[in-house]
Amino acid sequence: MSSVLPLPPVSFLWRCWLWLVLALSLLLTLPVQAQLVLGASAKPSDRAATPHVQAQLVVHAPQGIAPGQPLALGLLLTHQPDWHTYWKNAGDSGLPTQLDWDLPPGLQAGEIAWPVPQQIRVGDLLNYGYEGQVLLPVPTTVGADFAPDSDGMVRLGVRASWLVCRVECIPEEVLLQIRLPAAQSHVTFASNFVAASAKEPKHLESIHGEFTVNTSGERLDFVVKGLPAEAHGQELAFYPEAADTFRHAAVLGQDWQQRWADGVWHASLPLSDMRGETPPRLEVVLGLPVTGSNVATQAPAVAWRVSAPVQGQWQAAQLAEISPALAAALAANQAKSPLPPSSNASASSWWLAVVGGLIGGLLLNLMPCVFPVLAIKLLGFSRHGSDVRAQRLGGLAYTAGAVLSFVALGALLLGLRAAGEQLGWGFQLQNPLVISGLAVLFTVLGLNLAGVFEFGQFLPSGVAGLHLRHPVADAFLSGVLAVAIASPCTAPFMGASLGFAVGLPAAQALGIFAALGLGMALPYVLLSWAPGLLRWLPRPGPWMATFRRAMAFPMLATVVWLAWVLGQQTGADGIAALLALLLTLSALIWALTLRGLTRWWLGAALLAFLAWMAPSMWPYLQAAPVASATANNAVVGDLWQPWSPEAQAQLLAQGRPVFVDYTAAWCVTCQFNKRTTLSNPQVLQAFSRHEVQLLRADWTRQDPRITQSLNALGRSGVPVYVLLAPGQAPVVLTELISTDEVLQALENI
């Protein structure tokens, strides 16, 4: 009898087990309400949801859509709490919402009839915008040449883009489309249009104003006559429509004044340091004060638009060409859009991302995550000996498994993001139950490799030997297993490609994911189609049995790592629950290898105990993160502090540089960098010398704020390392950072 043992780590049965684990992870990560809409390939809809805003295209046409009949289109925005978009003049910062209409011939959309905005103070800045829900109505003309489609329907479309801010700001864009019967009355949103019309500033013929340049040349005196009686004696809110004329953040009573005299409103207003040439007229909005709760953020209930001439000339600010820092910031801001128009993604940029994905997938084979499968897959070639055809079929099947697995994970990621979930690469490992399922899988694989049991002991020989009769399917599923293990890692070149992919239409994005899978499988394709490269591999023999048992230890080491990851997510109780389940499962497997009645009695007892224990341990395996555990993972002594958008913004406002480590417990590359480059005394001394504050953004469990920040940097997974300095564009370092790279970046701030 030959002493050469087969290598079951690539058996068909194991891959079936893997499919069950992946199906479990899908069920655990997919919200019930999520609809998998893949980017631009999705069916156009009249509504869309981004992480911060829900948008809907609405129509008001009481007499239907016909020549000469009134028609108003509108964009209905509903903001997440504490987030806001902007008015036509955003104030000290921000950008107004823009609408690019796609209408049939005969329909002409006008300008947005902007409702009066709220005054939103963020630190020392004053912005004009909207929180909560707001309708931006657009009066639309129906010309005599308008005609509906042959079926009586009319198609209306708009590409809406806005900048949504809380403390951080994120550009967003949606494409909305609706088809309506032209002859039907459309009044569903009549109340919204009425409310928006009431908030639109009124233009009264009786109102006359005049601006006069103060003798100081730094202020404007403003006199308004003819305001309605309800405004007399009131302290009015002031909204300039010109962006760079006035100091928006000027404080009433301190920087500017207003008063009433004989029914005439007087104001003295400071000019902006960035003012341009003196215009002949200025348009402003004056509003009544708001009473009740949340006065500071409510828009005036009644407002008037005043167009007034300017008497005199002020000295325009002498502005040189835009500063390099501002130019870099604007370029970085433009690159932040998570949903850029497809026309902006040039063919050359997409091909560069594909090449980056191909190289990143190739380098993924060198990541520690893949080691448990790497050596076993290479030795799989030894089993085929001189059978070149079997080698080539196995290489192609392995490639197909890797590529399709990357595409499936990418499709799931894109679908969940389209449904409003804040997710990135490696999202499945943010779920403690998926971590537990993988720990069970690798424990069973480790016991099998160690020789504790053979699958043939539990199953009919026909089922256990499926992988021998279907080697192509076996190779395909081994590619799936490799991707499942490698998915937590982000290799060099992968970060930029993945960040670019999530903002593309589905077909282009999935092409980049496919390139990742092809790059990962490329070494095996070359080996299978170039038999000469296999001569260095040892011939099959008794050594394979020893090697098989040795490979049990990397598998069990993976279980140790997964238990540690679970501990970062759930605390010590989660680790204890997982280890108890794994111990009971191992005892059950051992019992089933015994003979006679002992096997059945002991196996039944352990199976019953496992069935009782699993529901008891379940709550500990999905417990919420423990605050102390999270803090311990995020803070190392006094050097590292937990990251938050507020902390980052505050430090930059104080003039301090910031270094952010976006990490996760399940990211092996992150842990390697943390214990090498980021712990290097020379690097730590350089951070201290440049007074850089170190922040750690822990993405072990899902955190929408970290996901948003990664998106803003053009990344979709960890590790990511970014150096921020006031007035400078962010410096994003490579995934495998080196000491020299960090030191060079610090010298440039």
XYZ file of C-alpha atoms in Angstrom:
749
model
C 0.000 0.000 0.000
C 1.349 3.391 -0.942
C 2.221 5.733 1.877
C 1.460 8.774 -0.222
C -1.623 10.502 1.124
C -3.911 12.605 -1.080
C -4.115 16.337 -0.532
C -7.718 17.000 0.460
C -7.360 20.743 1.129
C -8.606 21.262 -2.402
C -11.402 18.716 -2.231
C -14.832 19.269 -3.671
C -16.474 18.778 -0.289
C -14.447 21.558 1.294
C -15.544 23.966 -1.401
C -19.174 23.060 -0.806
C -18.631 23.926 2.842
C -17.135 27.240 1.741
C -20.195 28.029 -0.360
C -22.348 27.545 2.730
C -20.174 29.993 4.703
C -20.296 32.555 1.905
C -24.059 32.190 1.670
C -24.266 32.783 5.422
C -22.153 35.937 5.095
C -24.425 37.169 2.315
C -27.514 36.723 4.454
C -25.875 38.441 7.405
C -24.596 41.460 5.479
C -27.509 42.090 3.139
C -30.205 44.265 4.751
C -33.740 43.091 4.177
C -34.716 46.373 2.604
C -31.673 46.619 0.314
C -32.280 46.455 -3.416
C -29.233 45.526 -5.455
C -29.041 48.378 -7.930
C -25.723 48.363 -9.739
C -24.766 51.910 -10.665
C -25.609 53.182 -14.101
C -26.935 49.825 -15.260
C -29.873 50.130 -12.858
C -33.336 51.003 -14.124
C -33.779 54.793 -13.978
C -35.902 55.923 -11.043
C -37.496 59.153 -9.854
C -35.720 58.813 -6.502
C -32.273 57.943 -5.211
C -30.581 57.727 -1.840
C -26.997 58.639 -1.034
C -25.497 58.095 2.418
C -26.563 61.609 3.469
C -29.436 62.738 1.234
C -32.587 61.256 -0.233
C -33.525 62.896 -3.544
C -36.723 62.695 -5.583
C -37.763 64.230 -8.880
C -41.277 65.675 -8.426
C -43.754 67.303 -10.795
C -46.674 69.711 -10.347
C -48.979 69.956 -13.391
C -52.627 70.515 -12.315
C -53.908 70.546 -15.937
C -51.492 67.964 -17.227
C -48.427 68.593 -19.364
C -49.651 70.477 -22.404
C -48.764 73.684 -24.295
C -49.726 76.796 -22.361
C -50.493 74.931 -19.115
C -48.567 75.590 -15.880
C -45.778 73.135 -15.111
C -43.270 73.067 -12.288
C -40.523 70.519 -11.780
C -38.634 70.142 -8.546
C -35.935 68.339 -6.629
C -37.119 67.209 -3.196
C -34.161 66.729 -0.839
C -34.364 65.070 2.569
C -31.131 65.411 4.566
C -29.809 63.111 7.251
C -29.751 64.809 10.689
C -27.029 67.492 11.029
C -26.226 67.437 7.293
C -27.022 70.296 4.910
C -26.778 71.389 1.279
C -26.463 74.955 0.009
C -28.386 77.970 -1.319
C -27.529 79.846 -4.545
C -24.895 81.729 -2.468
C -23.313 79.129 -0.208
C -21.688 81.737 2.057
C -18.170 81.334 3.401
C -17.864 77.782 2.069
C -19.816 75.256 0.040
C -21.327 74.969 -3.437
C -24.927 75.433 -4.595
C -26.971 72.505 -5.841
C -26.889 72.182 -9.631
C -29.507 70.655 -11.911
C -28.773 69.491 -15.459
C -32.105 68.741 -17.128
C -32.831 66.180 -19.820
C -36.224 67.168 -21.234
C -38.067 66.412 -24.487
C -38.369 69.091 -27.177
C -40.857 71.813 -26.262
C -40.074 71.815 -22.526
C -37.759 74.531 -21.200
C -36.693 74.465 -17.552
C -35.981 77.801 -15.879
C -33.728 78.648 -12.973
C -34.272 77.254 -9.474
C -36.755 79.372 -7.499
C -34.598 79.229 -4.369
C -36.463 79.199 -1.042
C -34.990 81.394 1.683
C -32.140 79.436 3.274
C -31.113 78.902 6.864
C -28.061 80.571 8.352
C -25.723 77.741 9.350
C -22.655 78.550 11.421
C -19.766 76.094 11.370
C -16.996 77.383 13.626
C -16.046 80.850 12.404
C -17.852 80.393 9.083
C -21.403 81.353 8.125
C -23.076 79.381 5.375
C -26.487 79.609 3.737
C -28.206 76.299 3.142
C -30.906 73.791 3.976
C -31.321 71.113 6.610
C -34.194 68.660 7.028
C -36.399 68.595 3.930
C -36.462 71.210 1.180
C -38.002 71.404 -2.274
C -36.094 73.257 -4.976
C -38.823 74.190 -7.495
C -38.041 74.924 -11.145
C -40.682 76.751 -13.251
C -40.898 75.087 -16.647
C -42.354 76.377 -19.901
C -44.377 74.089 -22.151
C -43.948 75.383 -25.698
C -46.359 75.086 -28.582
C -44.088 72.526 -30.213
C -44.318 70.090 -27.284
C -45.826 66.697 -28.019
C -45.870 63.588 -25.804
C -44.560 60.224 -26.960
C -46.722 58.008 -29.130
C -48.053 56.238 -26.029
C -49.076 59.520 -24.417
C -46.212 59.493 -21.931
C -43.537 62.092 -21.317
C -40.043 61.359 -20.021
C -38.365 63.832 -17.668
C -34.790 63.478 -16.432
C -32.266 65.428 -14.375
C -28.696 64.971 -13.191
C -28.537 66.600 -9.761
C -25.275 67.318 -7.954
C -24.680 68.917 -4.597
C -22.156 69.320 -1.815
C -23.483 67.909 1.460
C -21.723 68.920 4.667
C -21.769 68.444 8.396
C -18.235 69.256 9.496
C -16.724 67.314 6.606
C -18.105 67.878 3.093
C -18.844 65.253 0.427
C -19.833 65.898 -3.225
C -22.711 63.689 -4.353
C -24.565 63.185 -7.593
C -27.652 61.279 -8.707
C -29.406 60.650 -12.007
C -33.216 60.798 -11.758
C -35.833 59.993 -14.390
C -39.593 59.695 -14.469
C -42.242 58.866 -17.106
C -45.720 60.354 -16.702
C -48.938 60.387 -18.718
C -49.047 63.860 -20.271
C -52.843 64.204 -20.194
C -53.171 63.372 -16.491
C -53.255 65.891 -13.637
C -50.206 65.664 -11.348
C -50.815 67.240 -7.935
C -49.327 64.682 -5.523
C -46.738 67.189 -4.309
C -48.955 70.261 -4.483
C -48.482 71.049 -0.784
C -44.699 70.906 -1.168
C -44.766 73.337 -4.071
C -47.106 75.671 -2.165
C -44.795 75.627 0.863
C -41.735 76.265 -1.320
C -43.514 79.159 -3.053
C -44.323 80.688 0.337
C -40.626 80.576 1.269
C -39.494 82.165 -1.996
C -38.461 85.811 -1.468
C -41.155 88.209 -2.727
C -40.410 91.037 -5.107
C -42.575 94.084 -4.326
C -42.701 97.208 -6.504
C -42.997 99.324 -3.365
C -39.558 98.320 -2.076
C -36.642 100.548 -3.075
C -33.095 100.287 -1.783
C -29.740 101.910 -2.316
C -26.165 100.975 -1.407
C -23.566 103.667 -0.756
C -19.858 103.035 -0.366
C -18.785 104.274 3.058
C -16.033 106.867 3.280
C -13.783 104.185 4.768
C -14.107 102.199 1.561
C -14.518 99.040 3.632
C -18.256 99.157 4.303
C -21.565 99.695 2.519
C -24.413 101.775 3.906
C -27.728 100.230 2.896
C -31.064 102.072 2.984
C -34.367 100.322 2.166
C -37.743 102.055 1.847
C -41.191 100.630 1.285
C -40.900 97.433 3.289
C -44.286 96.069 4.416
C -45.622 97.210 7.786
C -45.088 93.759 9.283
C -41.323 94.275 8.932
C -41.192 97.680 10.656
C -39.295 97.662 13.921
C -38.107 94.080 13.369
C -34.501 92.876 13.299
C -34.143 91.541 9.764
C -32.040 88.673 8.464
C -29.692 89.608 5.614
C -28.789 87.260 2.718
C -26.570 88.572 -0.112
C -26.906 86.796 -3.437
C -23.341 87.732 -4.430
C -20.818 85.304 -2.981
C -17.727 87.503 -2.524
C -19.105 90.972 -1.723
C -19.888 90.891 2.012
C -18.325 89.299 5.061
C -20.872 86.563 5.654
C -19.705 85.642 9.158
C -19.984 89.240 10.414
C -21.810 89.330 13.754
C -24.876 91.560 14.091
C -24.287 94.276 16.664
C -20.541 93.808 16.529
C -19.405 93.823 12.887
C -22.546 95.255 11.327
C -25.529 97.246 12.532
C -29.130 97.832 11.539
C -31.800 100.257 12.697
C -35.225 101.662 11.806
C -35.983 105.361 11.354
C -39.403 106.623 10.196
C -40.229 103.331 8.502
C -36.893 103.179 6.679
C -34.439 100.357 7.334
C -30.752 101.313 7.650
C -27.747 98.984 7.772
C -23.972 99.302 7.745
C -22.356 96.192 6.290
C -18.650 95.160 6.105
C -17.220 94.312 2.693
C -15.392 91.056 2.038
C -11.612 90.920 1.838
C -12.123 89.027 -1.458
C -14.474 91.538 -3.114
C -14.161 92.172 -6.806
C -14.952 95.246 -8.874
C -17.939 97.418 -7.902
C -21.097 96.190 -9.679
C -23.839 98.616 -10.759
C -26.441 96.778 -8.660
C -26.583 94.231 -5.852
C -29.358 91.743 -5.118
C -30.042 90.757 -1.524
C -32.782 89.069 0.481
C -34.220 90.501 3.694
C -36.306 88.272 5.959
C -38.365 88.520 9.103
C -36.845 86.927 12.215
C -37.779 83.396 13.190
C -39.480 82.643 16.488
C -39.778 79.342 18.361
C -37.283 76.499 18.672
C -34.091 76.169 16.624
C -34.114 79.866 15.760
C -30.479 79.802 14.706
C -31.031 77.296 11.922
C -34.534 78.122 10.700
C -35.181 80.114 7.557
C -37.356 83.260 7.742
C -41.024 82.576 7.140
C -41.409 85.779 5.061
C -38.682 87.405 2.981
C -38.304 90.051 0.292
C -35.848 90.357 -2.570
C -34.273 93.775 -3.019
C -32.340 94.879 -6.107
C -30.519 98.113 -5.300
C -28.020 100.315 -7.174
C -24.555 100.960 -5.761
C -23.397 104.553 -5.339
C -19.649 105.118 -5.315
C -16.743 102.759 -5.948
C -14.854 100.538 -3.555
C -11.291 99.369 -4.003
C -11.282 95.835 -5.350
C -9.202 93.355 -3.375
C -5.797 92.767 -4.943
C -5.878 89.015 -5.362
C -2.942 87.305 -6.950
C -3.414 84.094 -8.816
C -4.908 81.303 -6.771
C -2.523 79.884 -4.170
C -1.002 76.468 -4.822
C -2.530 75.163 -1.575
C -6.022 76.301 -2.569
C -5.582 74.931 -6.069
C -4.538 71.562 -4.614
C -7.486 71.605 -2.201
C -9.924 72.366 -5.031
C -8.452 69.587 -7.147
C -8.701 67.157 -4.230
C -12.285 68.266 -3.582
C -13.206 67.667 -7.196
C -11.718 64.185 -7.003
C -13.861 63.303 -3.986
C -17.113 62.766 -5.839
C -18.314 59.193 -5.141
C -20.585 59.296 -8.182
C -18.762 61.079 -11.022
C -20.458 61.313 -14.400
C -19.542 58.401 -16.584
C -18.214 60.811 -19.214
C -15.553 61.974 -16.752
C -14.122 58.478 -16.405
C -11.954 58.515 -19.506
C -10.940 55.335 -21.217
C -7.301 55.941 -20.272
C -8.177 56.362 -16.569
C -10.212 53.166 -16.616
C -7.434 51.194 -18.292
C -4.938 52.514 -15.731
C -7.277 51.307 -12.968
C -7.551 47.899 -14.673
C -3.754 47.611 -14.886
C -3.504 48.681 -11.234
C -6.043 46.003 -10.317
C -4.125 43.387 -12.295
C -0.853 44.248 -10.536
C -2.599 44.475 -7.159
C -4.129 41.029 -7.636
C -0.731 39.643 -8.583
C 0.861 41.114 -5.454
C -2.006 39.750 -3.379
C -0.344 36.347 -3.631
C 2.457 37.721 -1.453
C 0.115 38.840 1.317
C 0.051 36.766 4.543
C -3.691 36.200 4.156
C -3.186 33.827 1.253
C -0.397 31.685 2.733
C -2.636 28.828 3.974
C -3.757 28.172 0.387
C -0.716 29.264 -1.595
C 1.633 26.335 -0.882
C -1.145 23.751 -1.142
C -2.216 25.077 -4.536
C 1.329 24.968 -5.871
C 1.727 21.372 -4.706
C -1.495 20.528 -6.486
C 0.508 20.709 -9.701
C 2.720 17.882 -8.439
C -0.245 15.502 -8.339
C -0.845 15.885 -12.069
C 2.701 14.842 -12.895
C 3.178 14.984 -16.663
C -0.525 15.372 -17.475
C -0.238 18.754 -19.215
C -3.906 18.817 -20.199
C -5.046 18.325 -16.595
C -2.673 21.058 -15.456
C -4.006 23.532 -18.011
C -7.643 22.780 -17.301
C -6.976 23.129 -13.583
C -5.223 26.482 -14.095
C -8.089 27.866 -16.202
C -10.703 26.592 -13.755
C -8.823 28.116 -10.819
C -8.677 31.430 -12.732
C -12.403 31.305 -13.428
C -13.129 30.706 -9.744
C -10.932 33.609 -8.635
C -12.275 36.048 -11.249
C -15.947 35.194 -10.687
C -15.489 35.388 -6.903
C -13.965 38.871 -7.132
C -16.768 39.945 -9.472
C -19.408 38.500 -7.110
C -17.919 40.290 -4.095
C -17.643 43.493 -6.132
C -21.263 43.216 -7.294
C -22.433 42.668 -3.722
C -20.384 45.639 -2.514
C -21.693 47.929 -5.273
C -25.258 46.752 -4.723
C -25.175 47.387 -0.983
C -23.627 50.826 -1.509
C -26.317 51.663 -4.074
C -28.903 50.664 -1.483
C -27.441 53.203 0.951
C -25.078 51.030 2.987
C -21.724 52.526 4.025
C -19.405 49.649 3.111
C -15.958 49.120 1.674
C -13.610 46.290 0.653
C -13.518 43.576 3.308
C -17.021 44.495 4.528
C -17.970 40.852 5.174
C -15.348 40.610 7.934
C -16.975 43.486 9.818
C -19.698 41.018 10.859
C -18.805 38.908 13.942
C -20.956 35.999 12.776
C -19.040 35.780 9.492
C -15.786 35.756 11.487
C -17.176 32.919 13.624
C -18.240 30.932 10.564
C -14.790 31.246 9.015
C -13.189 30.155 12.302
C -15.335 27.011 12.255
C -14.368 26.327 8.635
C -10.621 26.668 9.255
C -10.816 24.602 12.438
C -12.363 21.721 10.506
C -9.787 22.114 7.719
C -6.954 22.116 10.277
C -8.209 18.954 11.975
C -8.505 17.253 8.608
C -5.006 18.251 7.567
C -3.611 17.052 10.910
C -5.078 13.624 10.256
C -7.660 13.674 13.044
C -10.328 12.583 10.567
C -11.001 11.980 6.874
C -14.146 13.164 5.175
C -14.596 9.669 3.801
C -15.257 8.429 7.366
C -18.493 10.439 7.549
C -19.745 10.289 3.960
C -20.281 7.625 1.327
C -17.181 7.061 -0.741
C -18.991 8.313 -3.849
C -19.588 11.713 -2.282
C -16.179 11.955 -0.583
C -14.424 11.225 -3.874
C -16.253 13.779 -5.965
C -13.141 15.936 -6.166
C -11.235 13.066 -7.789
C -13.899 12.581 -10.448
C -14.385 16.323 -11.043
C -10.923 17.920 -10.814
C -11.995 20.949 -12.882
C -14.795 21.799 -10.449
C -12.366 21.189 -7.613
C -9.869 23.664 -9.108
C -12.638 26.211 -9.701
C -13.751 26.076 -6.083
C -10.164 26.300 -4.854
C -10.060 29.695 -6.593
C -13.158 30.666 -4.621
C -11.472 29.614 -1.382
C -8.363 31.656 -2.199
C -10.445 34.806 -2.765
C -12.399 34.212 0.439
C -9.141 34.136 2.406
C -7.490 36.989 0.488
C -10.443 39.399 0.573
C -9.428 41.100 3.863
C -6.098 42.161 2.357
C -5.377 45.236 0.283
C -2.167 44.877 -1.712
C -0.225 47.745 -3.294
C -2.022 49.254 -6.311
C -5.331 47.769 -5.092
C -6.390 50.750 -2.959
C -6.539 53.328 -5.746
C -8.164 50.875 -8.178
C -10.876 49.857 -5.701
C -11.539 53.465 -4.723
C -11.880 54.373 -8.403
C -14.084 51.357 -9.125
C -16.815 52.093 -6.573
C -17.599 55.403 -8.276
C -17.981 53.945 -11.789
C -20.975 52.467 -13.596
C -21.413 48.803 -12.765
C -19.953 47.347 -15.986
C -16.719 49.355 -15.715
C -16.409 48.755 -11.966
C -16.851 44.994 -12.317
C -14.177 45.014 -15.022
C -11.688 46.289 -12.414
C -12.781 43.608 -9.935
C -12.313 40.988 -12.649
C -8.789 42.323 -13.244
C -8.026 41.774 -9.545
C -9.071 38.130 -9.814
C -7.117 37.637 -13.023
C -4.008 39.136 -11.437
C -4.308 36.847 -8.423
C -4.654 33.757 -10.621
C -1.998 34.794 -13.150
C 0.938 32.856 -11.565
C -1.041 29.618 -11.652
C -2.089 30.157 -15.266
C 1.549 30.654 -16.239
C 2.619 27.539 -14.333
C -0.127 25.413 -15.872
C 0.656 26.535 -19.440
C 4.433 26.446 -19.072
C 5.289 22.958 -17.764
C 8.990 23.770 -17.814
C 8.458 26.083 -14.833
C 7.304 23.096 -12.763
C 10.613 21.193 -12.928
C 11.758 22.737 -9.665
C 8.793 21.185 -7.823
C 9.606 17.882 -6.033
C 8.048 14.705 -7.370
C 5.080 13.143 -5.530
C 6.161 10.909 -2.653
C 5.873 10.175 1.073
C 6.989 13.732 1.900
C 3.508 14.933 0.875
C 1.933 13.279 3.929
C 4.312 15.187 6.205
C 3.684 18.391 4.328
C -0.068 17.885 4.612
C 0.104 17.637 8.409
C 2.447 20.631 8.589
C -0.133 22.720 6.710
C -2.572 22.169 9.583
C -0.667 24.698 11.651
C -1.146 27.681 9.269
C -4.838 26.797 9.196
C -5.061 26.755 12.999
C -2.976 29.942 13.142
C -5.669 31.517 10.989
C -8.213 30.462 13.619
C -6.125 32.222 16.287
C -6.131 35.364 14.158
C -9.893 35.156 13.575
C -10.477 34.726 17.325
C -8.394 37.839 17.960
C -10.400 39.775 15.351
C -13.625 38.639 17.011
C -12.263 39.849 20.346
C -11.737 43.317 18.883
C -15.383 43.295 17.797
C -17.123 41.702 20.767
C -14.647 41.623 23.653
C -13.356 38.740 25.775
C -16.807 37.146 26.082
C -16.977 36.751 22.306
C -13.604 34.988 22.212
C -14.621 32.660 25.053
C -17.899 31.775 23.319
C -16.126 31.033 20.025
C -13.448 28.882 21.668
C -16.090 26.923 23.595
C -17.951 26.185 20.359
C -14.757 25.198 18.535
C -13.710 22.925 21.402
C -17.083 21.164 21.428
C -17.080 20.852 17.635
C -13.548 19.359 17.698
C -14.600 16.859 20.373
C -17.628 15.898 18.283
C -15.468 15.305 15.200
C -13.030 13.211 17.229
C -15.890 11.167 18.712
C -17.197 10.378 15.242
C -13.831 8.785 14.351
C -14.224 6.169 17.107
C -15.637 2.685 16.549
C -18.546 0.699 17.921
C -21.167 1.939 20.364
C -18.742 4.455 21.876
C -18.861 6.437 18.633
C -22.650 6.679 18.672
C -23.186 7.308 22.397
C -20.393 9.834 22.788
C -21.158 11.458 19.410
C -24.863 11.827 20.262
C -24.052 13.334 23.668
C -21.598 15.870 22.188
C -23.997 16.709 19.359
C -26.780 17.406 21.871
C -24.401 19.495 23.969
C -23.365 21.476 20.887
C -27.011 22.013 19.926
C -27.709 23.340 23.414
C -24.571 25.472 23.572
C -24.853 27.204 20.177
C -28.013 29.247 20.988
C -26.536 30.124 24.404
C -23.308 31.426 22.861
C -25.061 33.217 19.984
C -25.609 36.562 21.813
C -21.932 36.772 22.769
C -20.865 36.258 19.146
C -22.814 39.284 17.913
C -22.473 41.584 20.911
C -21.942 45.275 20.280
C -18.360 46.564 20.498
C -17.187 47.149 24.037
C -16.097 50.748 24.506
C -12.973 49.869 26.436
C -11.880 47.299 23.866
C -12.330 49.771 21.047
C -10.408 52.390 22.951
C -7.554 50.003 23.697
C -7.315 49.103 20.027
C -7.367 52.731 18.943
C -5.014 54.245 21.499
C -1.404 53.250 22.141
C -0.082 55.181 25.126
C -0.275 58.924 24.562
C 0.814 58.786 20.913
C -2.293 57.520 19.141
C -5.775 58.910 19.695
C -9.119 57.666 18.324
C -10.029 59.258 14.982
C -13.221 61.228 14.424
C -14.107 63.858 11.805
C -14.529 66.410 14.582
C -11.136 65.659 16.146
C -9.413 65.823 12.762
C -11.088 69.126 11.843
C -10.296 70.642 15.244
C -6.608 69.713 15.048
C -6.255 71.112 11.528
C -8.042 74.307 12.585
C -5.436 74.652 15.357
C -2.666 74.441 12.740
C -1.473 70.941 13.729
C -0.563 68.299 11.128
C -2.441 65.001 11.443
C -1.482 61.450 10.455
C -4.447 59.061 10.172
C -4.087 55.266 10.225
C -7.214 53.683 8.719
C -6.989 50.123 10.031
C -8.975 47.031 11.031
C -8.238 44.032 13.200
C -9.046 41.665 10.323
C -6.560 43.403 7.995
C -3.286 41.475 8.236
C -1.383 44.113 6.251
C -2.587 46.732 8.728
C -1.250 44.744 11.676
C 2.088 44.171 9.930
C 2.539 47.901 9.258
C 1.438 48.736 12.805
C 4.127 46.527 14.333
C 6.914 47.538 11.941
C 6.952 50.979 10.298
C 4.440 52.666 12.632
C 6.319 51.375 15.690
C 9.744 52.316 14.359
C 11.485 54.654 16.872
C 12.843 56.811 14.033
C 9.348 57.299 12.619
C 7.849 58.069 16.030
C 10.599 60.612 16.731
C 9.902 62.290 13.385
C 6.192 62.504 14.202
C 7.076 64.123 17.527
C 9.585 66.520 15.952
C 7.014 67.791 13.444
C 4.303 67.922 16.161
C 2.075 65.559 14.201
C -0.970 64.209 16.038
C -1.489 60.491 15.366
C -5.096 59.351 14.895
C -6.272 55.767 14.406
C -9.533 55.107 12.533
C -10.595 51.579 13.573
C -12.799 49.981 10.882
C -12.973 46.545 12.511
C -16.730 46.916 12.749
C -18.790 48.949 10.326
C -18.454 52.708 10.863
C -20.178 54.927 8.240
C -18.022 57.919 9.150
C -14.817 56.025 8.380
C -16.324 54.697 5.141
C -17.228 58.246 4.084
C -13.748 59.479 4.908
C -12.173 56.655 2.886
C -14.453 57.492 -0.049
C -13.372 61.124 0.145
C -9.756 59.933 -0.201
C -10.652 57.772 -3.207
C -10.248 54.523 -1.287
C -12.608 51.672 -0.511
C -10.631 49.482 1.880
C -7.848 49.401 4.432
C -5.012 49.936 5.076
C -4.912 53.636 4.178
C -2.400 56.103 5.591
C -2.877 59.818 5.039
C -0.871 62.827 6.190
C -2.893 66.031 6.546
C -1.480 69.512 7.045
C -3.334 72.857 7.184
C -3.537 74.472 3.757
C -2.144 71.432 1.948
C -3.703 68.657 -0.062
C -3.894 65.234 1.667
C -0.869 62.966 1.127
C -2.005 59.341 0.783
C 0.828 56.851 1.326
C 1.119 53.329 -0.074
C -0.507 50.297 1.536
C 2.820 48.715 2.529
C 4.398 51.820 4.000
C 8.114 52.048 4.604
C 10.131 54.116 7.048
C 11.706 56.191 4.272
C 8.312 56.946 2.729
C 6.900 58.279 6.003
C 10.024 60.320 6.776
C 9.997 61.862 3.287
C 6.328 62.811 3.603
C 6.995 64.468 6.957
C 9.867 66.504 5.529
C 7.526 67.944 2.867
C 4.961 69.438 5.258
